[in-house]
Short mmCIF file of N, CA and C in Angstrom, two decimals:
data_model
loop_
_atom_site.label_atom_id
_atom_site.label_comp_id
_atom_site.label_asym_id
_atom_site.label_seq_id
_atom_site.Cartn_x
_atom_site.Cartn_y
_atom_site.Cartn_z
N UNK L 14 -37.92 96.91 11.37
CA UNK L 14 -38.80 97.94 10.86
C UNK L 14 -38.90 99.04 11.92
N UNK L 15 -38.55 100.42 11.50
CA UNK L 15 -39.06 101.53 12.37
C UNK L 15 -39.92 102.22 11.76
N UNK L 16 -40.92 102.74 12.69
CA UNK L 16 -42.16 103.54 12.49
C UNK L 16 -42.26 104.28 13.25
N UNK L 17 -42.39 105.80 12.62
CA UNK L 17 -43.04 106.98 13.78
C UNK L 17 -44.15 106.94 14.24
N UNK L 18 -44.47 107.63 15.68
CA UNK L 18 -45.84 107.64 16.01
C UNK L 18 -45.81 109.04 16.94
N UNK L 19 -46.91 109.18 17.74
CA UNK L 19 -47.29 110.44 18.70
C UNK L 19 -47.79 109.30 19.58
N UNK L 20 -47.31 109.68 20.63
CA UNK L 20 -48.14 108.94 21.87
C UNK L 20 -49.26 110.23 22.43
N UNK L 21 -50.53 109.77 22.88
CA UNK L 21 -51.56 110.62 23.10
C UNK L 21 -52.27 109.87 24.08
N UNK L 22 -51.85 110.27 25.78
CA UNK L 22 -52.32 109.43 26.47
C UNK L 22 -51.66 107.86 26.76
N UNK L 23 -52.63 107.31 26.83
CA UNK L 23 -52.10 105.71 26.67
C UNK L 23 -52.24 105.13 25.33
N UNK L 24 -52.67 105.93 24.24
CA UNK L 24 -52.56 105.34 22.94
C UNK L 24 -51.68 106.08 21.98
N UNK L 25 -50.94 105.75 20.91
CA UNK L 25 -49.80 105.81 20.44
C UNK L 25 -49.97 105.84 19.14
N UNK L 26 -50.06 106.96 17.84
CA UNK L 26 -50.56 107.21 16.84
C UNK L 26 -49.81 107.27 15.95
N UNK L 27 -50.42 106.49 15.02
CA UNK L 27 -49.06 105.48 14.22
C UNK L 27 -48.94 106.50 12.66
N UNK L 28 -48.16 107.02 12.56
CA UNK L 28 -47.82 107.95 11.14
C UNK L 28 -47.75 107.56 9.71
N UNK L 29 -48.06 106.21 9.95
CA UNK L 29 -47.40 105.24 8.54
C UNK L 29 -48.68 104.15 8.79
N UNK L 30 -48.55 103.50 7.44
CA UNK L 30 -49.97 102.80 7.49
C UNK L 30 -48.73 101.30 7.68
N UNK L 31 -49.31 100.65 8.49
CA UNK L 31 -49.32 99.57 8.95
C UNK L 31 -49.24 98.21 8.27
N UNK L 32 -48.63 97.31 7.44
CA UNK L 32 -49.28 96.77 6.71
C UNK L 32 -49.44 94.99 8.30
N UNK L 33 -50.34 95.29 8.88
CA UNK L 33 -50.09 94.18 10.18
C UNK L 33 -52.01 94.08 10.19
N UNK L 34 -52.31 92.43 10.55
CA UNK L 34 -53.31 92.30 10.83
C UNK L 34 -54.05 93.15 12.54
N UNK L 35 -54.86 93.41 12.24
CA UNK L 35 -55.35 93.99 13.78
C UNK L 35 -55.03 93.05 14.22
N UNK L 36 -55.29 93.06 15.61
CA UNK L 36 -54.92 92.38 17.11
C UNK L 36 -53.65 91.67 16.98
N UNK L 37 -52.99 91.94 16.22
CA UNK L 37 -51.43 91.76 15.97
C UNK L 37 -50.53 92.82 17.19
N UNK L 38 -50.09 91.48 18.44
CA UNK L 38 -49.25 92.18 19.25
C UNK L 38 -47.67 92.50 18.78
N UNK L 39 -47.68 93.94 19.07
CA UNK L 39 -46.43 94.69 18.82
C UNK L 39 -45.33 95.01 20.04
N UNK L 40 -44.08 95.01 20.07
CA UNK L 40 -43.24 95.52 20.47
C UNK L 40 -42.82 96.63 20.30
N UNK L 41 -42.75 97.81 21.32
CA UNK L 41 -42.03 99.31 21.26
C UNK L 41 -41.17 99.73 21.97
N UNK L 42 -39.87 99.88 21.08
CA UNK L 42 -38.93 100.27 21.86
C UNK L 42 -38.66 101.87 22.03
N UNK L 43 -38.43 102.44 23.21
CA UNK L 43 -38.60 103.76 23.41
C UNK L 43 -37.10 104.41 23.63
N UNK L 44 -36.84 105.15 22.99
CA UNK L 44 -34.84 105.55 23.15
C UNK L 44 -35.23 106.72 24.11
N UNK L 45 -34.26 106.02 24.81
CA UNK L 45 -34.48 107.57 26.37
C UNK L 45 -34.02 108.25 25.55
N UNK L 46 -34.21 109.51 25.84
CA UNK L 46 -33.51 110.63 25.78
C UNK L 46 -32.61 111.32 26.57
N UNK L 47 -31.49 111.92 25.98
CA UNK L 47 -30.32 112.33 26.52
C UNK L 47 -30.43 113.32 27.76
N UNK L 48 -29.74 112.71 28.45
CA UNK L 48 -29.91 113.88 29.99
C UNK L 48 -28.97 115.00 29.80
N UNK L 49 -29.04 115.92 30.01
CA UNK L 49 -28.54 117.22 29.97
C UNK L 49 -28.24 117.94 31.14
N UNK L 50 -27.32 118.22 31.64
CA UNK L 50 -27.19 118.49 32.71
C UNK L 50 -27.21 120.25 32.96
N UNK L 51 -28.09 121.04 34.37
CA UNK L 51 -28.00 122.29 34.18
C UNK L 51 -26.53 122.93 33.14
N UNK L 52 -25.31 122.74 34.14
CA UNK L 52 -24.06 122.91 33.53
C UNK L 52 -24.20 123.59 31.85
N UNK L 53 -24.65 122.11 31.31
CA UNK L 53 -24.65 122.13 29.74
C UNK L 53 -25.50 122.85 29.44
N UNK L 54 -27.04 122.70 29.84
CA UNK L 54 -27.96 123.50 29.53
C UNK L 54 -27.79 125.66 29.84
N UNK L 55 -27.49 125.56 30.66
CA UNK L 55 -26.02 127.03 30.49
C UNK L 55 -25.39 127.52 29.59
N UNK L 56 -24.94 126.53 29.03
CA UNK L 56 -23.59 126.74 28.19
C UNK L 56 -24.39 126.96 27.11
N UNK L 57 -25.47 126.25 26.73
CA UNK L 57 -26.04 126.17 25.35
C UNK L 57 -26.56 127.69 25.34
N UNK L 58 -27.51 128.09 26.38
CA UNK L 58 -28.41 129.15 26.63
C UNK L 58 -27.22 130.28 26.86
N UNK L 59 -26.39 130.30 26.56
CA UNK L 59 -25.41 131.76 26.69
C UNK L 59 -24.71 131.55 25.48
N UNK L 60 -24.66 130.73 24.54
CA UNK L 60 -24.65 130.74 23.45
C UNK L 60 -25.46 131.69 22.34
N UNK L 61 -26.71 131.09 22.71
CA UNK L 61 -27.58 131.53 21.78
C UNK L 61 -27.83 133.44 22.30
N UNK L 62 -27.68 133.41 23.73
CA UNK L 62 -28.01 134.88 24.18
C UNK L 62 -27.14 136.03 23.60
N UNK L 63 -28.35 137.04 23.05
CA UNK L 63 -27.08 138.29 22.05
C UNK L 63 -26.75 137.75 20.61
N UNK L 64 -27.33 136.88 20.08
CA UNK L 64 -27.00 136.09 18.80
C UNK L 64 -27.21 137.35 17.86
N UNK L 65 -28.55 138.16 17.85
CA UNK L 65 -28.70 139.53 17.58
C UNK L 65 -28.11 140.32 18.11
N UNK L 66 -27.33 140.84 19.10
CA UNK L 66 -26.96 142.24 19.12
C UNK L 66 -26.49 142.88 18.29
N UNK L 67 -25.14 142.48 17.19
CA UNK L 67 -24.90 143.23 16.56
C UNK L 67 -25.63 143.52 15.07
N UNK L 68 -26.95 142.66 14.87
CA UNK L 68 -27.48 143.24 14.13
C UNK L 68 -28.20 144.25 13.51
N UNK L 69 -28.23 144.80 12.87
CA UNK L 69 -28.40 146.47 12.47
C UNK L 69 -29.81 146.62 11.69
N UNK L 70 -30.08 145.89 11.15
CA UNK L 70 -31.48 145.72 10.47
C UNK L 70 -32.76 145.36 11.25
N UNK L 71 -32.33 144.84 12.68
CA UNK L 71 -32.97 144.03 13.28
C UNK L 71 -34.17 145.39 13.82
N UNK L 72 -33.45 146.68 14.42
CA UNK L 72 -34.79 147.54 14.91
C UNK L 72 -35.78 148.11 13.56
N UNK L 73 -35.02 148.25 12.99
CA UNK L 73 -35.97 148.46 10.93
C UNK L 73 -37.19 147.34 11.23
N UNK L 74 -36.66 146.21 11.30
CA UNK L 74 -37.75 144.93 11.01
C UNK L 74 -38.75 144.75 12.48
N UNK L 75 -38.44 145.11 13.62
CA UNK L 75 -39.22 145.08 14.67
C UNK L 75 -40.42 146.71 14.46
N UNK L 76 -39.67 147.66 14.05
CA UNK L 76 -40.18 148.63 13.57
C UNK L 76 -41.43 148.55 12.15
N UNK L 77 -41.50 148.00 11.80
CA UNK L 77 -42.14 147.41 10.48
C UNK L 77 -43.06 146.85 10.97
N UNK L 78 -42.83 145.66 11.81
CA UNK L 78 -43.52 144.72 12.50
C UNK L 78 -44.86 145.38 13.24
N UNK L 79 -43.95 146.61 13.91
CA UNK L 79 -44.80 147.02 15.05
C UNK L 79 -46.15 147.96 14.20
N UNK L 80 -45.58 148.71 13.24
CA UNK L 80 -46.15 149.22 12.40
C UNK L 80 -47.31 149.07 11.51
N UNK L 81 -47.38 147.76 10.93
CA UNK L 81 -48.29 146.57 10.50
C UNK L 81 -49.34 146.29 11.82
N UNK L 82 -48.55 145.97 12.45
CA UNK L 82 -49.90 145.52 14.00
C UNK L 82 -50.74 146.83 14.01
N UNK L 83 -50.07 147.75 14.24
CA UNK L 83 -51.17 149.17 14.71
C UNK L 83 -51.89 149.85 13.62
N UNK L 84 -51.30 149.24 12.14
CA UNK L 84 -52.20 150.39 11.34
C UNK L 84 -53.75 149.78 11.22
N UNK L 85 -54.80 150.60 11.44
CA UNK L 85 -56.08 149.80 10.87
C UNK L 85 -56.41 150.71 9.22
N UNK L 86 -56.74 148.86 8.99
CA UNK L 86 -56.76 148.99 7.46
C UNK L 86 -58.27 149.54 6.78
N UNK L 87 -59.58 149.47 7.90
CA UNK L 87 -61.08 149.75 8.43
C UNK L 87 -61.65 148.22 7.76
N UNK L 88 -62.67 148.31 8.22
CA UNK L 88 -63.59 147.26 7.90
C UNK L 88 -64.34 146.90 6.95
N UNK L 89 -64.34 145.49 6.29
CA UNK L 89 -64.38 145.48 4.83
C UNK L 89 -66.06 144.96 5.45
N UNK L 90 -67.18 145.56 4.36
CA UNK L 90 -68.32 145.39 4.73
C UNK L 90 -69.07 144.95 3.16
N UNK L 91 -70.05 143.61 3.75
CA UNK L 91 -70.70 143.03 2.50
C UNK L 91 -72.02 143.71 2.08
N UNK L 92 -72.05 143.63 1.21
CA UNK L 92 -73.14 144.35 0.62
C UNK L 92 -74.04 143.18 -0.34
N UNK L 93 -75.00 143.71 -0.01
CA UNK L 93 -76.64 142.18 -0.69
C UNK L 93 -77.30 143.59 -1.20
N UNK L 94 -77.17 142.72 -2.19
CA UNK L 94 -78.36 143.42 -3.49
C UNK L 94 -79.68 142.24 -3.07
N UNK L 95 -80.60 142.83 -2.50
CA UNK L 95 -82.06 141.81 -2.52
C UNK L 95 -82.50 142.44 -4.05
#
């Protein structure tokens, strides 16, 4: 049986309901994770670098973006009828 969890601290938060009596001792096996060496980690990161440059739409959509942030739309104000 495999089950996901979040480890949080020293306790380990189980994603799936359990069907196990409490105080039922468990076994967890933990898969290292792959070492990566600078080298590789390089290679990956100059990959991805410039993935945009030749895109042409891309200053339109940062332009848009920026556009949206700065406009104020003014302040929506409630009104009470006593």
């Amino acid at each position: 049986m495999q089950i996901k969890g979040i480890k949080r601290g020293n306790i380990i938060e189980i994603s799936e309901n359990l069907n196990i009596p409490d105080g039922s001792e468990v076994l967890i096996e933990v898969p290292e994770s792959p070492r990566i060496s600078n080298e590789e980690r390089l290679k990956r990161l100059h990959q991805v670098f410039g993935l945009w440059k030749y895109e042409t739409e891309l200053g339109e959509i940062f332009a848009e973006i920026d556009r949206e942030r700065h406009s104020y739309l003014g302040r929506e104000i409630d009104f009470f009828n006593d």
